[in-house]
mmCIF file of C-alpha atoms and ligand atoms in Angstrom:
data_model
loop_
_atom_site.group_PDB
_atom_site.id
_atom_site.type_symbol
_atom_site.label_atom_id
_atom_site.label_comp_id
_atom_site.label_asym_id
_atom_site.label_seq_id
_atom_site.Cartn_x
_atom_site.Cartn_y
_atom_site.Cartn_z
ATOM 1 C CA MET A 1 61.398 47.844 -6.846
ATOM 2 C CA LYS A 2 58.982 49.733 -9.199
ATOM 3 C CA LYS A 3 60.132 47.689 -12.070
ATOM 4 C CA ARG A 4 59.323 44.454 -10.189
ATOM 5 C CA ILE A 5 55.879 45.730 -9.204
ATOM 6 C CA LEU A 6 55.170 46.662 -12.857
ATOM 7 C CA SER A 7 56.224 43.385 -13.903
ATOM 8 C CA ILE A 8 54.078 41.491 -11.340
ATOM 9 C CA PHE A 9 51.197 43.673 -12.569
ATOM 10 C CA VAL A 10 51.547 42.994 -16.210
ATOM 11 C CA THR A 11 51.972 39.245 -15.625
ATOM 12 C CA LEU A 12 48.725 39.295 -13.565
ATOM 13 C CA CYS A 13 46.930 41.324 -16.220
ATOM 14 C CA LEU A 14 48.102 38.801 -18.832
ATOM 15 C CA LEU A 15 46.958 35.958 -16.644
ATOM 16 C CA VAL A 16 43.585 37.342 -16.266
ATOM 17 C CA VAL A 17 43.273 37.959 -19.970
ATOM 18 C CA CYS A 18 44.349 34.372 -20.660
ATOM 19 C CA LEU A 19 41.844 33.070 -18.176
ATOM 20 C CA GLN A 20 39.077 35.013 -19.724
ATOM 21 C CA VAL A 21 39.879 33.713 -23.154
ATOM 22 C CA VAL A 22 39.945 30.073 -21.912
ATOM 23 C CA ALA A 23 36.754 30.633 -20.087
ATOM 24 C CA PHE A 24 35.007 32.179 -23.162
ATOM 25 C CA ALA A 25 36.395 29.297 -25.413
ATOM 26 C CA ALA A 26 34.950 26.706 -22.950
ATOM 27 C CA GLU A 27 31.652 28.482 -22.879
ATOM 28 C CA ALA A 28 31.302 29.255 -26.625
ATOM 29 C CA PRO A 29 29.518 26.273 -28.176
ATOM 30 C CA GLU A 30 31.207 24.680 -31.223
ATOM 31 C CA LYS A 31 29.330 25.717 -34.281
ATOM 32 C CA PRO A 32 27.942 22.690 -36.315
ATOM 33 C CA ASN A 33 29.303 21.771 -39.744
ATOM 34 C CA VAL A 34 26.435 21.975 -42.256
ATOM 35 C CA VAL A 35 26.732 21.260 -46.045
ATOM 36 C CA ILE A 36 24.323 22.924 -48.324
ATOM 37 C CA LEU A 37 23.454 20.833 -51.513
ATOM 38 C CA ALA A 38 21.849 23.154 -53.960
ATOM 39 C CA THR A 39 19.665 21.615 -56.739
ATOM 40 C CA GLY A 40 17.761 24.789 -58.235
ATOM 41 C CA GLY A 41 14.175 25.764 -57.823
ATOM 42 C CA THR A 42 12.705 29.139 -57.030
ATOM 43 C CA ILE A 43 14.873 29.522 -54.006
ATOM 44 C CA ALA A 44 17.631 29.985 -56.676
ATOM 45 C CA GLY A 45 15.331 31.956 -59.003
ATOM 46 C CA ALA A 46 15.419 35.492 -60.266
ATOM 47 C CA GLY A 47 12.681 37.728 -61.809
ATOM 48 C CA VAL A 48 12.868 41.044 -63.882
ATOM 49 C CA SER A 49 11.637 43.092 -61.010
ATOM 50 C CA SER A 50 10.954 43.140 -57.181
ATOM 51 C CA THR A 51 7.279 42.658 -57.959
ATOM 52 C CA ALA A 52 7.660 39.672 -60.181
ATOM 53 C CA THR A 53 6.564 36.738 -57.951
ATOM 54 C CA VAL A 54 5.383 34.816 -61.090
ATOM 55 C CA GLY A 55 6.941 34.392 -64.573
ATOM 56 C CA TYR A 56 10.489 34.586 -63.086
ATOM 57 C CA THR A 57 13.074 32.094 -64.032
ATOM 58 C CA ALA A 58 13.943 29.363 -61.559
ATOM 59 C CA ALA A 59 17.388 27.668 -60.821
ATOM 60 C CA VAL A 60 19.724 30.653 -61.964
ATOM 61 C CA THR A 61 21.506 31.596 -58.614
ATOM 62 C CA ALA A 62 24.529 29.353 -57.646
ATOM 63 C CA VAL A 63 24.913 27.956 -54.246
ATOM 64 C CA ASP A 64 27.931 30.195 -53.277
ATOM 65 C CA LYS A 65 25.662 33.281 -53.964
ATOM 66 C CA LEU A 66 22.685 31.674 -52.003
ATOM 67 C CA ILE A 67 25.078 31.456 -49.077
ATOM 68 C CA SER A 68 26.721 34.894 -49.304
ATOM 69 C CA ASN A 69 23.136 36.409 -49.529
ATOM 70 C CA VAL A 70 22.546 35.168 -46.012
ATOM 71 C CA PRO A 71 25.848 36.257 -44.066
ATOM 72 C CA GLU A 72 24.136 35.550 -40.848
ATOM 73 C CA LEU A 73 24.623 31.753 -41.633
ATOM 74 C CA THR A 74 28.172 31.911 -40.586
ATOM 75 C CA LYS A 75 27.096 32.744 -36.989
ATOM 76 C CA VAL A 76 25.166 29.799 -36.707
ATOM 77 C CA ALA A 77 27.146 27.109 -38.529
ATOM 78 C CA ASN A 78 30.428 26.314 -40.450
ATOM 79 C CA VAL A 79 28.546 26.208 -43.899
ATOM 80 C CA ARG A 80 29.885 25.073 -47.262
ATOM 81 C CA GLY A 81 27.897 24.583 -50.533
ATOM 82 C CA GLU A 82 27.972 22.135 -53.308
ATOM 83 C CA GLN A 83 26.010 22.671 -56.580
ATOM 84 C CA VAL A 84 24.530 19.106 -57.256
ATOM 85 C CA PHE A 85 22.256 20.340 -60.129
ATOM 86 C CA GLN A 86 20.738 23.473 -61.297
ATOM 87 C CA ILE A 87 17.093 22.693 -62.307
ATOM 88 C CA ALA A 88 13.499 23.501 -61.831
ATOM 89 C CA SER A 89 12.094 20.739 -59.697
ATOM 90 C CA GLU A 90 9.293 19.703 -62.050
ATOM 91 C CA SER A 91 12.282 18.448 -64.312
ATOM 92 C CA ILE A 92 13.857 16.269 -61.703
ATOM 93 C CA THR A 93 14.672 12.757 -62.660
ATOM 94 C CA MET A 94 14.918 9.462 -60.856
ATOM 95 C CA GLU A 95 18.716 9.522 -61.792
ATOM 96 C CA ASN A 96 18.899 12.930 -60.030
ATOM 97 C CA TRP A 97 17.311 11.290 -56.999
ATOM 98 C CA LEU A 98 19.896 8.603 -57.013
ATOM 99 C CA THR A 99 22.810 11.063 -57.433
ATOM 100 C CA LEU A 100 21.585 13.179 -54.537
ATOM 101 C CA ALA A 101 20.930 10.256 -52.122
ATOM 102 C CA LYS A 102 24.287 8.980 -52.779
ATOM 103 C CA ARG A 103 25.951 12.162 -52.072
ATOM 104 C CA VAL A 104 23.898 12.636 -48.952
ATOM 105 C CA ASN A 105 24.910 9.330 -47.660
ATOM 106 C CA GLN A 106 28.603 9.958 -48.516
ATOM 107 C CA LEU A 107 28.651 13.266 -46.711
ATOM 108 C CA LEU A 108 26.737 11.988 -43.637
ATOM 109 C CA ALA A 109 29.193 9.106 -43.255
ATOM 110 C CA GLN A 110 32.015 11.819 -42.505
ATOM 111 C CA ASP A 111 32.640 12.692 -38.967
ATOM 112 C CA ASN A 112 33.069 16.427 -39.998
ATOM 113 C CA VAL A 113 29.588 16.778 -41.259
ATOM 114 C CA ASP A 114 26.746 17.198 -38.747
ATOM 115 C CA GLY A 115 23.819 17.948 -41.063
ATOM 116 C CA ILE A 116 22.716 18.633 -44.627
ATOM 117 C CA VAL A 117 20.357 21.331 -46.070
ATOM 118 C CA ILE A 118 19.072 20.653 -49.729
ATOM 119 C CA THR A 119 17.822 23.704 -51.461
ATOM 120 C CA HIS A 120 15.154 22.508 -53.855
ATOM 121 C CA GLY A 121 12.317 23.732 -56.021
ATOM 122 C CA THR A 122 8.775 23.367 -54.203
ATOM 123 C CA ASP A 123 7.084 21.605 -56.996
ATOM 124 C CA THR A 124 8.467 18.209 -56.337
ATOM 125 C CA LEU A 125 10.108 18.936 -52.922
ATOM 126 C CA GLU A 126 7.821 16.573 -51.157
ATOM 127 C CA GLU A 127 8.748 13.680 -53.416
ATOM 128 C CA THR A 128 12.524 14.098 -53.124
ATOM 129 C CA ALA A 129 11.879 14.556 -49.354
ATOM 130 C CA TYR A 130 10.154 11.180 -48.918
ATOM 131 C CA PHE A 131 12.544 9.475 -51.368
ATOM 132 C CA LEU A 132 15.500 10.510 -49.023
ATOM 133 C CA ASP A 133 13.487 9.689 -45.957
ATOM 134 C CA LEU A 134 13.383 6.138 -47.202
ATOM 135 C CA VAL A 135 17.050 5.743 -48.356
ATOM 136 C CA VAL A 136 19.368 8.077 -46.257
ATOM 137 C CA LYS A 137 21.386 5.859 -44.078
ATOM 138 C CA SER A 138 22.131 8.253 -41.205
ATOM 139 C CA GLU A 139 20.022 9.714 -38.234
ATOM 140 C CA LYS A 140 21.970 13.067 -38.748
ATOM 141 C CA PRO A 141 19.560 15.875 -39.677
ATOM 142 C CA VAL A 142 18.651 16.320 -43.474
ATOM 143 C CA VAL A 143 16.454 19.406 -44.089
ATOM 144 C CA LEU A 144 15.003 20.207 -47.664
ATOM 145 C CA VAL A 145 14.300 23.960 -47.940
ATOM 146 C CA GLY A 146 12.667 26.025 -50.816
ATOM 147 C CA SER A 147 10.867 29.332 -51.281
ATOM 148 C CA MET A 148 7.625 30.463 -52.950
ATOM 149 C CA ARG A 149 9.229 33.712 -54.044
ATOM 150 C CA PRO A 150 12.476 34.205 -56.165
ATOM 151 C CA GLY A 151 15.283 35.984 -54.307
ATOM 152 C CA THR A 152 14.741 38.982 -56.349
ATOM 153 C CA ALA A 153 11.243 39.731 -54.988
ATOM 154 C CA MET A 154 9.999 42.025 -52.311
ATOM 155 C CA SER A 155 9.647 39.841 -49.225
ATOM 156 C CA ALA A 156 11.593 36.938 -50.699
ATOM 157 C CA ASP A 157 11.076 33.996 -48.344
ATOM 158 C CA GLY A 158 14.100 32.028 -49.326
ATOM 159 C CA PRO A 159 16.729 33.841 -47.091
ATOM 160 C CA LEU A 160 15.007 33.109 -43.829
ATOM 161 C CA ASN A 161 13.899 29.710 -44.844
ATOM 162 C CA LEU A 162 17.652 29.001 -45.678
ATOM 163 C CA TYR A 163 18.781 30.460 -42.407
ATOM 164 C CA ARG A 164 16.365 28.463 -40.355
ATOM 165 C CA ALA A 165 17.056 25.223 -42.335
ATOM 166 C CA VAL A 166 20.730 25.555 -41.563
ATOM 167 C CA ILE A 167 19.950 26.057 -37.687
ATOM 168 C CA LEU A 168 17.636 23.025 -37.925
ATOM 169 C CA ALA A 169 20.416 20.857 -39.845
ATOM 170 C CA GLY A 170 22.855 21.845 -36.953
ATOM 171 C CA THR A 171 20.472 21.085 -34.081
ATOM 172 C CA LYS A 172 21.115 17.873 -32.171
ATOM 173 C CA GLU A 173 17.463 17.544 -31.272
ATOM 174 C CA ALA A 174 16.586 17.337 -35.025
ATOM 175 C CA ALA A 175 18.633 13.988 -35.454
ATOM 176 C CA GLY A 176 16.502 10.779 -35.682
ATOM 177 C CA LYS A 177 13.493 12.667 -37.023
ATOM 178 C CA GLY A 178 13.718 11.433 -40.630
ATOM 179 C CA VAL A 179 14.144 13.770 -43.460
ATOM 180 C CA MET A 180 12.621 17.140 -42.712
ATOM 181 C CA VAL A 181 11.158 19.966 -44.718
ATOM 182 C CA MET A 182 11.584 23.628 -43.497
ATOM 183 C CA LEU A 183 9.535 26.561 -45.010
ATOM 184 C CA ASN A 184 7.329 29.321 -43.612
ATOM 185 C CA ASP A 185 8.485 28.954 -39.943
ATOM 186 C CA THR A 186 7.332 25.266 -40.083
ATOM 187 C CA ILE A 187 9.177 22.010 -39.711
ATOM 188 C CA HIS A 188 7.535 18.971 -41.534
ATOM 189 C CA SER A 189 8.088 15.407 -41.849
ATOM 190 C CA GLY A 190 9.230 14.462 -45.530
ATOM 191 C CA ARG A 191 6.776 11.600 -45.402
ATOM 192 C CA GLU A 192 3.753 13.645 -44.515
ATOM 193 C CA VAL A 193 4.245 16.968 -46.055
ATOM 194 C CA THR A 194 2.696 18.036 -49.342
ATOM 195 C CA LYS A 195 2.360 21.201 -51.525
ATOM 196 C CA THR A 196 -1.353 22.242 -51.093
ATOM 197 C CA ILE A 197 -1.593 25.772 -52.834
ATOM 198 C CA THR A 198 0.012 26.778 -56.064
ATOM 199 C CA ASP A 199 1.209 30.226 -55.004
ATOM 200 C CA ARG A 200 1.262 30.969 -51.504
ATOM 201 C CA VAL A 201 4.154 30.875 -48.940
ATOM 202 C CA ASP A 202 1.824 28.748 -46.603
ATOM 203 C CA THR A 203 1.521 26.019 -49.114
ATOM 204 C CA PHE A 204 3.203 23.161 -47.351
ATOM 205 C CA GLN A 205 0.912 21.179 -44.984
ATOM 206 C CA ALA A 206 0.703 17.721 -43.566
ATOM 207 C CA PRO A 207 -2.921 17.110 -43.763
ATOM 208 C CA ILE A 208 -4.639 15.596 -40.724
ATOM 209 C CA VAL A 209 -1.281 14.843 -38.824
ATOM 210 C CA GLY A 210 0.110 18.233 -38.786
ATOM 211 C CA ALA A 211 3.759 19.710 -38.462
ATOM 212 C CA LEU A 212 6.461 18.215 -36.514
ATOM 213 C CA GLY A 213 7.283 21.606 -34.991
ATOM 214 C CA VAL A 214 7.721 25.482 -35.608
ATOM 215 C CA PHE A 215 10.369 28.028 -35.237
ATOM 216 C CA THR A 216 10.289 30.745 -32.698
ATOM 217 C CA GLY A 217 13.076 33.190 -33.462
ATOM 218 C CA ASP A 218 16.197 31.259 -33.931
ATOM 219 C CA LYS A 219 14.798 28.317 -32.053
ATOM 220 C CA PRO A 220 13.222 24.990 -33.454
ATOM 221 C CA VAL A 221 10.564 23.767 -31.280
ATOM 222 C CA PHE A 222 9.254 20.138 -31.844
ATOM 223 C CA TYR A 223 5.898 18.919 -30.758
ATOM 224 C CA ARG A 224 5.656 15.464 -32.479
ATOM 225 C CA GLN A 225 7.415 12.875 -34.629
ATOM 226 C CA SER A 226 6.236 10.583 -37.302
ATOM 227 C CA LEU A 227 6.039 6.910 -36.235
ATOM 228 C CA ARG A 228 6.638 5.623 -39.583
ATOM 229 C CA LYS A 229 10.172 3.829 -40.038
ATOM 230 C CA ASN A 230 12.608 5.994 -42.045
ATOM 231 C CA THR A 231 16.285 6.295 -42.822
ATOM 232 C CA VAL A 232 18.450 3.752 -40.973
ATOM 233 C CA ALA A 233 15.330 1.672 -39.996
ATOM 234 C CA THR A 234 14.298 0.896 -43.762
ATOM 235 C CA GLU A 235 15.373 -1.995 -46.008
ATOM 236 C CA PHE A 236 15.954 0.220 -48.911
ATOM 237 C CA ASP A 237 19.707 0.651 -50.062
ATOM 238 C CA VAL A 238 20.600 2.945 -53.225
ATOM 239 C CA THR A 239 24.302 2.220 -53.201
ATOM 240 C CA ASN A 240 24.359 -0.048 -56.055
ATOM 241 C CA LEU A 241 21.226 1.306 -57.874
ATOM 242 C CA THR A 242 21.693 3.162 -61.251
ATOM 243 C CA SER A 243 17.886 3.171 -61.993
ATOM 244 C CA LEU A 244 14.454 2.644 -60.453
ATOM 245 C CA PRO A 245 11.731 0.435 -61.720
ATOM 246 C CA ARG A 246 9.226 2.476 -63.837
ATOM 247 C CA VAL A 247 5.964 3.244 -61.805
ATOM 248 C CA ASP A 248 3.297 5.223 -63.574
ATOM 249 C CA ILE A 249 0.382 7.273 -61.759
ATOM 250 C CA VAL A 250 -3.086 6.972 -63.364
ATOM 251 C CA TYR A 251 -5.677 9.680 -62.536
ATOM 252 C CA HIS A 252 -9.219 8.519 -62.351
ATOM 253 C CA TYR A 253 -12.158 10.811 -63.346
ATOM 254 C CA ALA A 254 -15.763 10.432 -64.464
ATOM 255 C CA GLY A 255 -16.041 8.638 -67.780
ATOM 256 C CA ASN A 256 -12.527 7.145 -67.774
ATOM 257 C CA ALA A 257 -12.377 3.849 -69.334
ATOM 258 C CA GLY A 258 -8.773 2.655 -68.602
ATOM 259 C CA THR A 259 -7.067 4.149 -71.543
ATOM 260 C CA MET A 260 -4.080 5.567 -69.421
ATOM 261 C CA ILE A 261 -3.673 2.259 -67.611
ATOM 262 C CA ASP A 262 -3.242 0.552 -71.089
ATOM 263 C CA ALA A 263 -0.788 3.134 -71.868
ATOM 264 C CA ALA A 264 1.240 2.564 -68.746
ATOM 265 C CA VAL A 265 1.367 -1.109 -69.341
ATOM 266 C CA ASN A 266 2.432 -0.685 -72.945
ATOM 267 C CA ALA A 267 5.105 1.729 -71.964
ATOM 268 C CA GLY A 268 6.542 -0.890 -69.691
ATOM 269 C CA ALA A 269 5.470 0.197 -66.225
ATOM 270 C CA LYS A 270 6.204 -2.521 -63.421
ATOM 271 C CA GLY A 271 3.834 -0.703 -61.131
ATOM 272 C CA ILE A 272 0.948 1.550 -61.336
ATOM 273 C CA VAL A 273 -0.378 3.905 -58.776
ATOM 274 C CA HIS A 274 -4.105 4.427 -59.120
ATOM 275 C CA ALA A 275 -5.253 7.986 -58.085
ATOM 276 C CA GLY A 276 -8.789 6.971 -57.425
ATOM 277 C CA THR A 277 -11.882 9.084 -56.662
ATOM 278 C CA GLY A 278 -13.125 9.077 -52.998
ATOM 279 C CA ASN A 279 -11.457 6.292 -50.990
ATOM 280 C CA GLY A 280 -9.487 4.965 -54.008
ATOM 281 C CA SER A 281 -12.397 3.859 -56.081
ATOM 282 C CA ILE A 282 -11.785 2.256 -59.482
ATOM 283 C CA GLY A 283 -14.387 2.869 -62.121
ATOM 284 C CA LYS A 284 -16.199 -0.199 -63.623
ATOM 285 C CA ALA A 285 -15.172 0.671 -67.176
ATOM 286 C CA GLU A 286 -11.417 0.494 -65.881
ATOM 287 C CA TYR A 287 -11.511 -3.094 -64.726
ATOM 288 C CA PRO A 288 -10.564 -4.701 -68.264
ATOM 289 C CA ALA A 289 -7.536 -2.494 -68.253
ATOM 290 C CA VAL A 290 -6.845 -3.192 -64.681
ATOM 291 C CA GLU A 291 -7.215 -6.938 -65.194
ATOM 292 C CA ASN A 292 -4.820 -6.835 -68.309
ATOM 293 C CA ALA A 293 -2.313 -4.923 -66.221
ATOM 294 C CA LEU A 294 -2.405 -7.500 -63.440
ATOM 295 C CA LYS A 295 -2.094 -10.311 -66.050
ATOM 296 C CA ASN A 296 1.070 -8.655 -67.259
ATOM 297 C CA GLY A 297 2.665 -8.677 -63.741
ATOM 298 C CA VAL A 298 2.088 -5.127 -63.143
ATOM 299 C CA VAL A 299 1.622 -4.118 -59.332
ATOM 300 C CA ILE A 300 -1.228 -1.864 -58.669
ATOM 301 C CA VAL A 301 -1.519 0.503 -55.574
ATOM 302 C CA ARG A 302 -4.648 2.072 -54.943
ATOM 303 C CA SER A 303 -4.417 5.677 -53.778
ATOM 304 C CA ALA A 304 -6.749 8.756 -53.978
ATOM 305 C CA ARG A 305 -6.909 11.947 -55.860
ATOM 306 C CA VAL A 306 -8.545 13.559 -52.853
ATOM 307 C CA GLY A 307 -5.265 14.984 -51.260
ATOM 308 C CA SER A 308 -5.521 13.254 -47.855
ATOM 309 C CA GLY A 309 -6.998 10.292 -45.709
ATOM 310 C CA ILE A 310 -6.468 6.637 -45.534
ATOM 311 C CA ILE A 311 -7.154 4.080 -48.236
ATOM 312 C CA ALA A 312 -9.335 1.369 -46.569
ATOM 313 C CA ARG A 313 -8.109 -1.999 -47.585
ATOM 314 C CA ASN A 314 -11.016 -4.054 -49.124
ATOM 315 C CA GLY A 315 -13.042 -0.938 -48.763
ATOM 316 C CA GLU A 316 -13.917 0.407 -52.249
ATOM 317 C CA ALA A 317 -12.384 -2.399 -54.006
ATOM 318 C CA ASN A 318 -11.750 -6.096 -53.487
ATOM 319 C CA ASP A 319 -7.920 -5.893 -52.754
ATOM 320 C CA ASP A 320 -7.522 -9.521 -51.701
ATOM 321 C CA LYS A 321 -9.253 -10.860 -54.783
ATOM 322 C CA PHE A 322 -7.320 -8.656 -57.178
ATOM 323 C CA GLY A 323 -4.128 -8.432 -55.273
ATOM 324 C CA PHE A 324 -4.171 -4.595 -55.103
ATOM 325 C CA ILE A 325 -2.121 -2.794 -52.478
ATOM 326 C CA ALA A 326 -3.773 -0.002 -50.335
ATOM 327 C CA SER A 327 -1.688 3.085 -50.096
ATOM 328 C CA ASP A 328 -2.493 3.761 -46.359
ATOM 329 C CA ASN A 329 -2.311 7.705 -46.293
ATOM 330 C CA LEU A 330 0.306 8.165 -48.783
ATOM 331 C CA ASN A 331 -0.892 10.534 -51.749
ATOM 332 C CA PRO A 332 -0.340 9.148 -55.292
ATOM 333 C CA GLN A 333 3.141 10.835 -55.797
ATOM 334 C CA LYS A 334 4.350 9.411 -52.469
ATOM 335 C CA ALA A 335 2.915 5.997 -53.090
ATOM 336 C CA ARG A 336 4.735 5.829 -56.358
ATOM 337 C CA ILE A 337 8.070 6.431 -54.616
ATOM 338 C CA LEU A 338 7.459 3.807 -51.987
ATOM 339 C CA LEU A 339 6.334 1.318 -54.845
ATOM 340 C CA MET A 340 9.323 2.051 -56.896
ATOM 341 C CA LEU A 341 11.610 1.302 -53.990
ATOM 342 C CA ALA A 342 9.492 -1.820 -52.834
ATOM 343 C CA LEU A 343 9.862 -3.079 -56.440
ATOM 344 C CA THR A 344 13.763 -3.007 -55.990
ATOM 345 C CA LYS A 345 13.192 -5.695 -53.394
ATOM 346 C CA THR A 346 10.180 -7.804 -54.361
ATOM 347 C CA THR A 347 7.114 -8.088 -56.640
ATOM 348 C CA ASP A 348 5.123 -10.133 -53.754
ATOM 349 C CA VAL A 349 1.945 -7.959 -53.298
ATOM 350 C CA HIS A 350 1.708 -9.202 -49.646
ATOM 351 C CA GLU A 351 5.194 -8.014 -48.672
ATOM 352 C CA ILE A 352 4.590 -4.772 -50.462
ATOM 353 C CA GLN A 353 1.340 -4.311 -48.686
ATOM 354 C CA GLN A 354 3.407 -4.741 -45.423
ATOM 355 C CA MET A 355 5.809 -2.001 -46.619
ATOM 356 C CA PHE A 356 2.831 0.406 -47.015
ATOM 357 C CA TRP A 357 1.837 -0.254 -43.466
ATOM 358 C CA LYS A 358 5.321 0.162 -42.120
ATOM 359 C CA TYR A 359 6.933 3.135 -44.154
HETATM 360 C C1 LIG B 1 10.514 24.400 -58.970
HETATM 361 O O1 LIG B 1 9.825 23.568 -58.218
HETATM 362 O O2 LIG B 1 11.606 24.453 -59.177
HETATM 363 C C2 LIG B 1 9.743 25.593 -59.293
HETATM 364 C C3 LIG B 1 8.821 26.224 -58.416
HETATM 365 C C4 LIG B 1 9.388 26.503 -57.023
HETATM 366 O O3 LIG B 1 10.345 26.274 -56.581
HETATM 367 O O4 LIG B 1 8.564 27.016 -56.062
#
């Protein structure tokens, strides 16, 4: 009799334990699968001492070490890394962009990938982000992350930025918001963000329009969304591209007489982004070079060196007469990216102007 009671008791205990395990499994949310694509930059940088926040070497720490340095990542996602390049981002090439975009598209097409984080140098991070924003063919989250201090520095900002970027890439609410940038507690749109300060952790800003959202603790909170078309809603496809049309940026300044425009044309530029003064002004002495460029079939976009604001069409130049394109609110480096992609589709300036209103 005693034996029977004991066996019923043990069976009941086992049942309770089993029920608890099942209930826990049902309650515990499945972790998202996030791939970290590493490309180098300060986030993978190392200095000679903990106080070296300048004069360090960028792009030396491998992706596996970046991941193992933040063991908390395994609590918020199933993470794996790939080293795509190991470079300082001022040296990134258009071929690098195409390689990266193709890899992102391959990974996001897989059911077992929920989101992607790209570790990147901050110098050209905004350019890679906007390029991907235009050519990624998925609504799954893609998040670029960098840091302003190398991993060896006191108060290095990379580990927390990376931790939050992984959370963001695994967050369902982050889907469909275009390619994002995550640094310094703040979530930005890849189209709108720009680096504004050479050496501070609050360098990334989206002038006039502001951030998409912020992090509070482990939680991303969104406040707005860019209305410009991106990712699956663009006409750009890099699948069969091995290069991009050459587009140069020419900076205007007092006393400039068009020498750099001539140089760009002679170097074979298919497009020129003119970083004009004020509202995209072109100096009188530049016009002979501008007209020669147009005669050679070079497409000219008017942007501004000011850093923010809209270029008014037919405002500071007669865009209709010359066939210029106004860059809307894209800064010169972003206008260059859209012009390169536009030139893979058409050289018609009216169609290209429409793209600048749309993207
Ligand atoms: C780089 O852009 O690769 C170097 C600078 C940085 O990451 O902050």
